[in-house]
């Protein structure tokens, strides 16, 4: 469980990663949660991380996600294909 400042920081990170990755905050949260980066790193290391700048945070966490074996571009492509399929189903 995290307190309000950690929650606000997590939301800040999620939105900036979403912008950098060209995807949605919900998708970023799923990746961070599935890889345990959200709890173990972002919330767990809040005291250190919150002193860093936005650009450094985005680069650091993006690299950490890659080290966990996540191919960000692949997940984004899957997301786009899934969204397109939903659109096609409504046409």
Coordinates of N, CA and C in Angstrom, one line a residue:
X1 N 0.8 -1.2 0.0 CA 0.0 0.0 0.0 C 0.9 1.2 0.0
X2 N 0.5 2.2 -0.7 CA 1.3 3.5 -0.8 C 0.4 4.6 -0.2
X3 N 1.2 5.7 0.1 CA 0.5 6.9 0.6 C 0.2 7.8 -0.5
X4 N -0.4 8.9 -0.2 CA -0.9 9.9 -1.3 C 0.3 10.4 -2.1
X5 N 1.4 10.7 -1.5 CA 2.5 11.3 -2.3 C 3.0 10.3 -3.3
X6 N 3.1 9.0 -2.9 CA 3.6 7.9 -3.7 C 2.6 7.7 -4.8
X7 N 1.3 7.7 -4.5 CA 0.3 7.5 -5.5 C 0.3 8.7 -6.6
X8 N 0.5 9.9 -6.1 CA 0.6 11.0 -7.1 C 1.8 10.9 -8.0
X9 N 2.9 10.5 -7.4 CA 4.1 10.3 -8.1 C 4.0 9.2 -9.1
X10 N 3.3 8.1 -8.8 CA 3.1 7.0 -9.7 C 2.2 7.4 -10.9
X11 N 1.2 8.2 -10.6 CA 0.4 8.7 -11.7 C 1.2 9.6 -12.6
X12 N 2.0 10.4 -12.0 CA 2.9 11.3 -12.8 C 3.8 10.5 -13.7
X13 N 4.4 9.5 -13.2 CA 5.3 8.6 -14.0 C 4.5 7.9 -15.1
X14 N 3.4 7.3 -14.8 CA 2.6 6.6 -15.8 C 2.2 7.5 -16.9
X15 N 1.8 8.7 -16.7 CA 1.4 9.6 -17.7 C 2.5 10.1 -18.6
X16 N 3.7 10.3 -18.0 CA 4.8 10.7 -18.8 C 5.4 9.5 -19.6
X17 N 5.4 8.3 -19.0 CA 5.8 7.2 -19.8 C 4.8 6.9 -21.0
X18 N 3.5 7.1 -20.7 CA 2.5 6.9 -21.8 C 2.8 7.9 -22.9
X19 N 3.1 9.1 -22.6 CA 3.4 10.1 -23.6 C 4.7 9.7 -24.4
X20 N 5.7 9.3 -23.7 CA 7.0 9.0 -24.3 C 6.8 7.7 -25.2
X21 N 6.0 6.8 -24.8 CA 5.8 5.5 -25.5 C 4.7 5.6 -26.6
X22 N 4.0 6.7 -26.6 CA 2.9 6.8 -27.5 C 1.7 5.9 -27.3
X23 N 1.4 5.7 -26.0 CA 0.3 4.7 -25.7 C -0.5 5.3 -24.6
X24 N -1.4 4.5 -24.0 CA -2.3 5.0 -23.0 C -1.7 4.8 -21.6
X25 N -2.1 5.6 -20.6 CA -1.7 5.3 -19.2 C -2.1 3.9 -18.7
X26 N -3.3 3.5 -19.1 CA -3.7 2.1 -18.7 C -2.8 1.1 -19.2
X27 N -2.3 1.2 -20.4 CA -1.4 0.2 -21.0 C -0.1 0.3 -20.2
X28 N 0.4 1.5 -19.9 CA 1.7 1.6 -19.2 C 1.5 1.0 -17.8
X29 N 0.4 1.3 -17.1 CA 0.2 0.7 -15.8 C 0.2 -0.8 -15.9
X30 N -0.4 -1.4 -16.9 CA -0.4 -2.9 -17.0 C 1.0 -3.4 -17.1
X31 N 1.9 -2.8 -17.9 CA 3.2 -3.3 -18.1 C 4.0 -3.1 -16.8
X32 N 3.9 -2.0 -16.1 CA 4.6 -1.7 -14.9 C 4.1 -2.7 -13.8
X33 N 2.8 -2.9 -13.7 CA 2.3 -3.8 -12.7 C 2.7 -5.3 -13.0
X34 N 2.5 -5.7 -14.3 CA 2.9 -7.1 -14.6 C 4.3 -7.4 -14.4
X35 N 5.2 -6.5 -14.5 CA 6.7 -6.7 -14.3 C 7.1 -6.4 -12.9
X36 N 6.2 -6.0 -12.1 CA 6.4 -5.6 -10.6 C 7.3 -4.4 -10.5
X37 N 7.4 -3.6 -11.5 CA 8.2 -2.4 -11.5 C 7.5 -1.3 -10.7
X38 N 6.1 -1.3 -10.8 CA 5.4 -0.3 -10.0 C 5.6 -0.4 -8.5
X39 N 5.4 -1.6 -8.0 CA 5.5 -1.8 -6.5 C 7.0 -1.8 -6.1
X40 N 7.8 -2.6 -6.8 CA 9.1 -2.9 -6.3 C 10.1 -1.7 -6.6
X41 N 9.8 -1.0 -7.6 CA 10.8 0.1 -8.0 C 10.2 1.5 -7.8
X42 N 9.1 1.8 -8.5 CA 8.6 3.1 -8.5 C 8.1 3.5 -7.1
X43 N 7.3 2.7 -6.5 CA 6.8 3.0 -5.1 C 7.9 2.6 -4.1
X44 N 8.6 1.5 -4.3 CA 9.6 1.1 -3.4 C 10.8 2.0 -3.2
X45 N 11.1 2.7 -4.3 CA 12.2 3.6 -4.4 C 11.8 5.1 -4.5
X46 N 10.6 5.4 -4.0 CA 10.0 6.7 -4.2 C 11.0 7.8 -3.6
X47 N 11.5 7.5 -2.4 CA 12.4 8.5 -1.8 C 13.5 9.0 -2.6
X48 N 14.1 8.1 -3.4 CA 15.2 8.5 -4.3 C 14.7 9.0 -5.7
X49 N 13.7 8.3 -6.2 CA 13.2 8.6 -7.6 C 12.5 10.0 -7.7
X50 N 11.8 10.4 -6.6 CA 11.1 11.6 -6.8 C 12.0 12.9 -6.8
X51 N 13.3 12.7 -6.6 CA 14.2 13.8 -6.7 C 14.8 13.9 -8.1
X52 N 14.5 13.0 -9.0 CA 15.0 13.1 -10.3 C 14.1 13.8 -11.2
X53 N 14.6 14.3 -12.3 CA 13.8 15.0 -13.3 C 13.0 14.1 -14.2
X54 N 12.0 14.6 -14.9 CA 11.1 13.9 -15.7 C 11.8 13.0 -16.8
X55 N 12.7 13.7 -17.5 CA 13.4 13.0 -18.6 C 14.2 11.8 -18.0
X56 N 14.9 12.0 -17.0 CA 15.8 11.0 -16.4 C 14.9 9.8 -15.9
X57 N 13.7 10.1 -15.3 CA 12.8 9.1 -14.9 C 12.3 8.2 -16.0
X58 N 11.9 8.9 -17.1 CA 11.3 8.2 -18.3 C 12.4 7.3 -18.9
X59 N 13.6 7.8 -19.0 CA 14.7 7.0 -19.6 C 15.1 5.9 -18.7
X60 N 15.2 6.1 -17.4 CA 15.5 5.1 -16.4 C 14.5 4.0 -16.4
X61 N 13.2 4.3 -16.3 CA 12.2 3.3 -16.2 C 12.0 2.6 -17.5
X62 N 12.1 3.3 -18.6 CA 12.0 2.6 -19.9 C 13.1 1.6 -20.1
X63 N 14.3 1.9 -19.7 CA 15.5 1.0 -19.7 C 15.2 -0.2 -18.8
X64 N 14.7 0.0 -17.6 CA 14.4 -1.0 -16.7 C 13.3 -2.0 -17.2
X65 N 12.3 -1.4 -17.9 CA 11.3 -2.3 -18.5 C 11.9 -3.1 -19.6
X66 N 12.8 -2.6 -20.4 CA 13.5 -3.4 -21.4 C 14.4 -4.5 -20.8
X67 N 15.0 -4.2 -19.7 CA 15.8 -5.2 -19.0 C 15.0 -6.3 -18.5
X68 N 13.7 -6.0 -18.2 CA 12.8 -7.1 -17.8 C 12.3 -7.9 -19.0
X69 N 12.8 -7.6 -20.2 CA 12.4 -8.4 -21.3 C 11.2 -7.9 -22.1
X70 N 10.7 -6.7 -21.7 CA 9.5 -6.2 -22.4 C 9.9 -5.5 -23.6
X71 N 9.3 -5.8 -24.7 CA 9.5 -5.1 -26.0 C 8.4 -4.1 -26.1
X72 N 8.6 -2.9 -25.7 CA 7.6 -1.9 -25.7 C 6.9 -1.7 -27.0
X73 N 7.7 -1.6 -28.1 CA 7.1 -1.4 -29.4 C 6.2 -2.5 -29.8
X74 N 6.5 -3.8 -29.4 CA 5.7 -4.9 -29.7 C 4.3 -4.8 -29.0
X75 N 4.4 -4.4 -27.7 CA 3.1 -4.3 -27.0 C 2.2 -3.2 -27.6
X76 N 2.9 -2.1 -28.0 CA 2.1 -1.0 -28.6 C 1.5 -1.5 -29.9
X77 N 2.2 -2.2 -30.7 CA 1.7 -2.7 -32.0 C 0.5 -3.7 -31.7
X78 N 0.6 -4.5 -30.7 CA -0.5 -5.4 -30.4 C -1.7 -4.6 -30.0
X79 N -1.5 -3.5 -29.2 CA -2.5 -2.7 -28.7 C -3.2 -2.0 -29.9
X80 N -2.4 -1.5 -30.8 CA -3.0 -0.8 -32.0 C -3.8 -1.8 -32.8
X81 N -3.3 -3.0 -33.1 CA -4.0 -4.0 -33.8 C -5.3 -4.4 -33.1
X82 N -5.3 -4.5 -31.8 CA -6.5 -4.8 -31.1 C -7.5 -3.7 -31.2
X83 N -7.1 -2.5 -31.1 CA -8.0 -1.3 -31.2 C -8.6 -1.3 -32.6
X84 N -7.8 -1.5 -33.6 CA -8.3 -1.5 -35.0 C -9.3 -2.6 -35.2
X85 N -9.1 -3.8 -34.6 CA -10.0 -4.9 -34.7 C -11.3 -4.5 -34.1
X86 N -11.3 -3.8 -32.9 CA -12.5 -3.4 -32.3 C -13.3 -2.4 -33.2
X87 N -12.5 -1.5 -33.9 CA -13.2 -0.6 -34.8 C -13.8 -1.3 -35.9
X88 N -13.1 -2.3 -36.5 CA -13.6 -3.0 -37.6 C -14.9 -3.8 -37.3
X89 N -14.9 -4.3 -36.0 CA -16.1 -5.0 -35.6 C -17.3 -4.1 -35.5
X90 N -17.2 -2.8 -35.4 CA -18.3 -1.9 -35.3 C -18.7 -1.4 -36.6
X91 N -17.9 -1.6 -37.7 CA -18.2 -1.0 -39.0 C -19.2 -1.9 -39.7

